Each structure stands twice: as C-alpha cells, then as structure tokens.
C-alpha cells in the first residue's frame, strides 16, 4: 500500500459512469411511486453541487439538511459530498428547541430544506443561509456538470448527534476516509445491483450504509414513509411486491416483521440479505420461523457504535435450527482491530469479560468542538503502530469465545438503546429535573412485551404531576425516542448495601404495574379487543383508552389494517369511517357495541368530523378520487384558530344504475351540508378531484340563494388538467383506468396479491395515483370496486360542463407544475370567475401537499385566507 496516497486529497462517493450511462437503470423509487434513473440522479446531484460551490461552500463546511425522507434528501447528501462539504442530517420530527440546539452546536452556517421559509422549526434561523432545495435545483447551475472537489481523507464527511450525559448532545464527526472504508467493505461483501429498502432513521449512521452501498454498486434504493416503516404488515407487503432483496433493520423492527409474517403468511420471498444492528439480537421463535420460510436469505448481526460505525460482523449459519438465542457479535470487520481490556487497559485472558476497545481507519475524528470528551473516549493506543495510534472506548462489555467470536455481555455505563438510538440516561434525567415539580429522576428501560422495551422514568415529587404534563415538558427539548413512555412516582429510591441507587430493584418493583391494571374481563370485552388490535397495528402499547388513534401513531394506511383486524376478531363488517367518527378505544368500542345491538352495521355517514370547533364556523372538505377524507386530517389538525372541520365522503359502490355526473355528486353533498349547517355563509374546499366537486357545490349553493364566503381549490381545476394544463375533456386517464379495471378482472385473488400496484399499469402518472389511493393489503374485490368508482368519477369530470362562477376563489398550487402550466391554470379560473382569483404557491408536489410538513404550510395558507374574508 502506498502510504502517501492515503493522505492525498481525492474525490469521494462519486457514482460510477457505467451506471450513469445506462439510461434504463433505476437508482431510486420513492413511496409515491416516483422513480429516478442514475442518469437523472447524476444531473440533479451535479446541479445542486455546482450551485453550492458557486455559493462559496468550502471543503469540510458544515451543511445541515432539514428534509423528509425523499429522493431530494439523497440528492442533497450526495451533492454535499461532491462539493466536499460536511453533511449534517436534522430529523424533521425533532422539536423546535432541539433543532436550534443542534444547529447551534454544529456550527452549520448553511441549511438545505424544502419549504424552509415556512416551516415552524426554521423560523428565527435567518442568520443561517437557508436554501430551499427547489431553488438550488432550478438555479443558474441547472444542467451544469460538476467535477467532484478533492478533499483530504481526514476531512469531515458528516456529523451525527448522539445523546450526551451532560444534557448536551454529542456531535460525532466521521471522516471521508472512515466512511469510505465502511462502504468499500460493504460493497465487496454484497452482490451488485441489489434492490434495497431504506428503513433506518435519517439521523442514524446505518443510513449511509443503506444509501451509499446501494447507489455506488448499481442497485435500486426504495424509499418508504413512516406509514409503512411503522406497520410491519405493510412493510412485509412492500418487500414482497417490490421484490426487495436487502434490508437493514434494528432488532425490534426485525422481530415485529417476523411476528407479522407468522400472523399473515405474507412472505417476501425475494429477500436475500437482512442486516440487523443497533440493538442486541435475540433469536426468538418468530424470527427463526421467518428465516426458515426464507431458506436462501442470509442474516448478519452487525455491531458498532456511531464513533466507529461498524466494528464486528457475524453471519448466522444456514441451518436455522443451530441458531443460538443470543448470537455472537462476530469478529472484526476489515480495517478494524479490537481489544478486550480491563480497568488498567491490560488485555484480559481469553474467555474473560472485559471492555471492548477498537482502533482502525474507521474511527470518528472525535466529538465536535468537545476536546475534553474526545480525549476521554479516544485514547492513545499502546498496542499498535502510528496507523492505529488511537483507540476508542466503546463502553461495551464482551468476552472472546473459543471460536474467536465476540460475545456481547452488556454495558459498562448507563447508556441505553431505544429503537436503535443511543440514549444517555443522565441527559433525560437532566431535562426531567428541570421541571419545577420534579425533585429527582432516574431513567431506565422497562420491558412491556416480549419484543418491546420502552424508556421509563422513576420520579420523586411532592406535587401531583400527570404523565401527559411530563411528556409535554420533555418534548420541548428532546426528540420522541428520548421521551419516557412510562412515568412512575416513588417516595424514595431503593439502595444497595453500598448506598447507591439499586436500579435493578427499582425496575423490578414496577415490572408488572401496567399488566395488573388489565384483568381477564378487560381482555374479553370489546374494549380489550380494540386495544389488542391497536397494539398489533401500532406496534406498541403507549396509549390510554381515551387517546386518539391518530395521536399515538395511527394514519390512514394503519386504519385500513386496523379495520381488517377488527373484522377478523369480531366477525362483522367494520366501516373505515369509524376511525373518523370515533377514534379512541372507548368511542370505537361504543360504536361497535351499538352496531351489535342493532344487529349489523349502520350505513356510514357521508359527513365525518375532522376537527371539533364552533358550529357557526365550519369548513367543509370534499373527498378526492377514492371517496375518503383521510387525506385532509393533517391539514385539519394543523389549524390553530377555532374552526370546525367536516369532511364529505362518498362510500364506494362499484356499481351505478346510471352514469354519475359532477352535478349529481354535488347535489347529494349539498343536502349533507344543509343538514350540518342549514344556513350560510359557507366555507368549501377540495383537493384534486375534490376541488372540482367543491366548485359545483359552490355553484349550487349560490344558485339556491346561499352565500359561499370561501371556495378553496387545492391543486385543482375544473376545466384544465393540473399537470399539463390540457383540457380535462381531453384527458386519457379514464382510458388508463379502464385498462387497469380490465386487468383486475382477469386476475385471481392470489395473482393480485403477488403483484405490486405499479404492475397494474405502465403509465407512471397512473401508477403514482394508484400507489397513493389504494391501501396496502386491499382485497381484489374492493380494488375493483374502488377503481370502478374512480373511473366513473373521471368520466364525470371529462363531461362536466363548467359554468361561470359568481364568487371569488383561492387557488393553492403545488410546486410540481412548471411556471407556464401554473399560469395557464390560474388564467383559466380567472376567465371563469367574476370575483378575484387569489393564487398561493406552496412547497411540495401534488400528493405531498396533504402530508406533513407541507400540510402545515397549506393549513396556514387556508387559515389566513379564511381570516381575511371573515
């Protein structure tokens, strides 16, 4: 090896030309069904990197990226690497105070975001250079070819923040050399062109393995949202439908995936390689059964802290019956040297337990701007030459088995692992004790089920304080995974003989508190059944009987799963709308009980409540294609002023005696609106197809002598296609849906389950529509029914004879269409409307508008429009 070359500046993480030149090779597919080729990815990366360099970004300059899981996030990271900068991921779910702390500690002077100007967490950060991603992408550098900047191997590639024992997060700085060592080893160890599903947290170091080892090896990266990541059955279905070959999972997620397989028999038979890391691996029976059903799949147990990324790897044997319950963590990866030392830093004898230390090129540079902590954890290495002059103290206790593999024995300190994240108990205790009512606090892990441990706090307080008050207080400072899910009040802490707090006894004393509250009669009740379904669907039991399903992790896709589970448990039909009309365990149980007394489910209401509020100030949202109003829930929840929000839905029928028309749909909804609010003025809004219905509803209300004070069209136009600005009457969508319906009619249920949604059509825009509309796991009959109704609605829109509108319109446009298309859409409405057409340009594409964080910006715009006309 030429040691001189080891210190020479070079380019890192550049996509090989062979992949870029293959126009058909797909690099990334996101959860909206959009895909991008390697060639398109390269152009985007070059454009953003060129603009960053033009703006003066220098080598190692820290750039924070504040963005949801998306293609654009991957582009931003690769562009920062190409510009020689230092990438700092900031999780969108972090509270505002945590975001500001991280940005201040990081020293990042530049931030890349989508919708940055309006996102709450970035308000007040104008002293940072905040770049909107779309501005970078459409800048003067658009289409430019960027030559990668040459950077020294020791230059900082990224900074990831971990929990700190002093109450301040620690920024772990990894060099380009350290990251390259890992990715090169990962690529050499894997097949080329693997389909990999990106699962881990965006601020977790495994994220780099998932993304870089896929894209630098000709593979396809699949991005999925939290609705799939948090739903094991949906994740199984996604893996199966997309024929995913590789996935990285922490133990809890792997265990839940195995549980879901054993309950549903959904098998992702294409899976070849599963890598688990971040938590201690336990081979339970569901995991063993899962891999027995996948005889060709390999399971790797990876081990390593953020400061060293990956230290050891253990490949479990092909014979699943030989798997130990607690597998080894294996032996050192290439380029890594491990040491097992005692308190005096002397090597222990083989088989003895000691603390694990590690050296090699994969070590982090240290902790950002924290030389004291760095020198405490990164020590001079007395066992090696200058190439391994430092070693890192992991805090993990291990022993070496006879076969040379390392066995993990626990932690030498109080550091905890939650969902793959490292948490310093002292940091959480520090925040808890800042509450004026809390005198002392101890934090630890509590087992709430066979496969789930949660963070628990044991507090001493003289004043009564509720769990919700504590969690609200902590959430202002700490991210979700660091918020205690169980809080127990104690009079005093148990002590050991030496006078120290006996943490083991403290944990044992409260081991069965939650279980004792639930007796046999509760389990047998409808409430108990609903609760069990929630636990199964949400993957946790962190909720009370009066909690709202959507406030504890539920969403529209999880609703579909929960309904199927309830139907299976209760052996009766359950409407999806039940979760909008009654979304707590108690309320749902009451509705189900009343249905049973009434000998069957009642017809579901067309009007559902999305947000409580005064009856004299109601905003009506009209359903899009598909008939449901779940897409509006994020917007409704984001409103800040007193306003009641009702959704008008339409139950799919799949059959119709006569062709449906926009006028007939609107007439039925006007009747429902009149029942909810007999007199005007009325506030009406709709997204996509819902906007077309809203336009006709407003027409009919005005024709009947009522006042429509507000009409909001969200990425919608009654006369032109919102993507192309062509006439709606010329749309070919109905032809495409008819082909999909014909294809469905030719399939059996088994054939349908084996297909991905994208396989139902060759048209990208139609595939995206289906991916967004069809719940994962939907049956063939219900799919036919839904597509049939959508086809009828699209035909109705084509034939709709639009009349001039006497009022004013607020038009909210996504950033997907070009400026020319947006202008045509606005002009078409201005021609129709006697009043003013107020245009609002928003961040996010057509579907992202209704999802967080874009939904928050949309809600603010709608709310402001309504306030101005009040």
PDB file of N, CA and C in Angstrom, residues 49 52 96 143 151 219 262 433 494 632 680 732 739 814:
ATOM      1  N   UNK A  49     -24.706  20.427  -6.427  1.00  0.00           N
ATOM      2  CA  UNK A  49     -23.309  20.566  -6.010  1.00  0.00           C
ATOM      3  C   UNK A  49     -22.673  21.799  -6.650  1.00  0.00           C
ATOM      4  N   UNK A  52     -23.909  24.875  -4.876  1.00  0.00           N
ATOM      5  CA  UNK A  52     -23.285  25.019  -3.557  1.00  0.00           C
ATOM      6  C   UNK A  52     -21.874  25.575  -3.692  1.00  0.00           C
ATOM      7  N   UNK A  96     -38.700  22.033  18.035  1.00  0.00           N
ATOM      8  CA  UNK A  96     -38.028  23.241  17.561  1.00  0.00           C
ATOM      9  C   UNK A  96     -36.778  23.561  18.388  1.00  0.00           C
ATOM     10  N   UNK A 143     -28.239  21.959 -14.864  1.00  0.00           N
ATOM     11  CA  UNK A 143     -27.664  21.276 -16.025  1.00  0.00           C
ATOM     12  C   UNK A 143     -26.153  21.292 -16.076  1.00  0.00           C
ATOM     13  N   UNK A 151     -10.849  16.282  -1.541  1.00  0.00           N
ATOM     14  CA  UNK A 151     -10.733  16.603  -0.116  1.00  0.00           C
ATOM     15  C   UNK A 151      -9.776  15.623   0.545  1.00  0.00           C
ATOM     16  N   UNK A 219     -27.351  -0.636  -7.517  1.00  0.00           N
ATOM     17  CA  UNK A 219     -28.623  -1.146  -7.012  1.00  0.00           C
ATOM     18  C   UNK A 219     -29.745  -0.134  -7.116  1.00  0.00           C
ATOM     19  N   UNK A 262     -45.686 -14.369  10.735  1.00  0.00           N
ATOM     20  CA  UNK A 262     -46.305 -15.534  11.360  1.00  0.00           C
ATOM     21  C   UNK A 262     -47.813 -15.380  11.525  1.00  0.00           C
ATOM     22  N   UNK A 433     -35.490  16.820  35.624  1.00  0.00           N
ATOM     23  CA  UNK A 433     -35.272  17.565  36.870  1.00  0.00           C
ATOM     24  C   UNK A 433     -35.369  19.072  36.683  1.00  0.00           C
ATOM     25  N   UNK A 494     -34.844   2.684  46.176  1.00  0.00           N
ATOM     26  CA  UNK A 494     -34.188   1.593  46.907  1.00  0.00           C
ATOM     27  C   UNK A 494     -32.666   1.714  46.762  1.00  0.00           C
ATOM     28  N   UNK A 632     -57.284  14.806   4.403  1.00  0.00           N
ATOM     29  CA  UNK A 632     -57.399  16.152   4.956  1.00  0.00           C
ATOM     30  C   UNK A 632     -57.073  16.219   6.446  1.00  0.00           C
ATOM     31  N   UNK A 680     -76.068  29.656   5.415  1.00  0.00           N
ATOM     32  CA  UNK A 680     -74.730  30.146   5.144  1.00  0.00           C
ATOM     33  C   UNK A 680     -74.318  31.220   6.136  1.00  0.00           C
ATOM     34  N   UNK A 732     -56.840  11.422 -20.877  1.00  0.00           N
ATOM     35  CA  UNK A 732     -56.837   9.989 -21.212  1.00  0.00           C
ATOM     36  C   UNK A 732     -56.839   9.115 -19.957  1.00  0.00           C
ATOM     37  N   UNK A 739     -58.268   0.285 -18.547  1.00  0.00           N
ATOM     38  CA  UNK A 739     -57.303  -0.789 -18.780  1.00  0.00           C
ATOM     39  C   UNK A 739     -56.935  -1.473 -17.465  1.00  0.00           C
ATOM     40  N   UNK A 814     -49.304  23.404  -6.063  1.00  0.00           N
ATOM     41  CA  UNK A 814     -48.069  22.722  -5.659  1.00  0.00           C
ATOM     42  C   UNK A 814     -46.921  23.206  -6.532  1.00  0.00           C
TER      43      UNK A 814
END
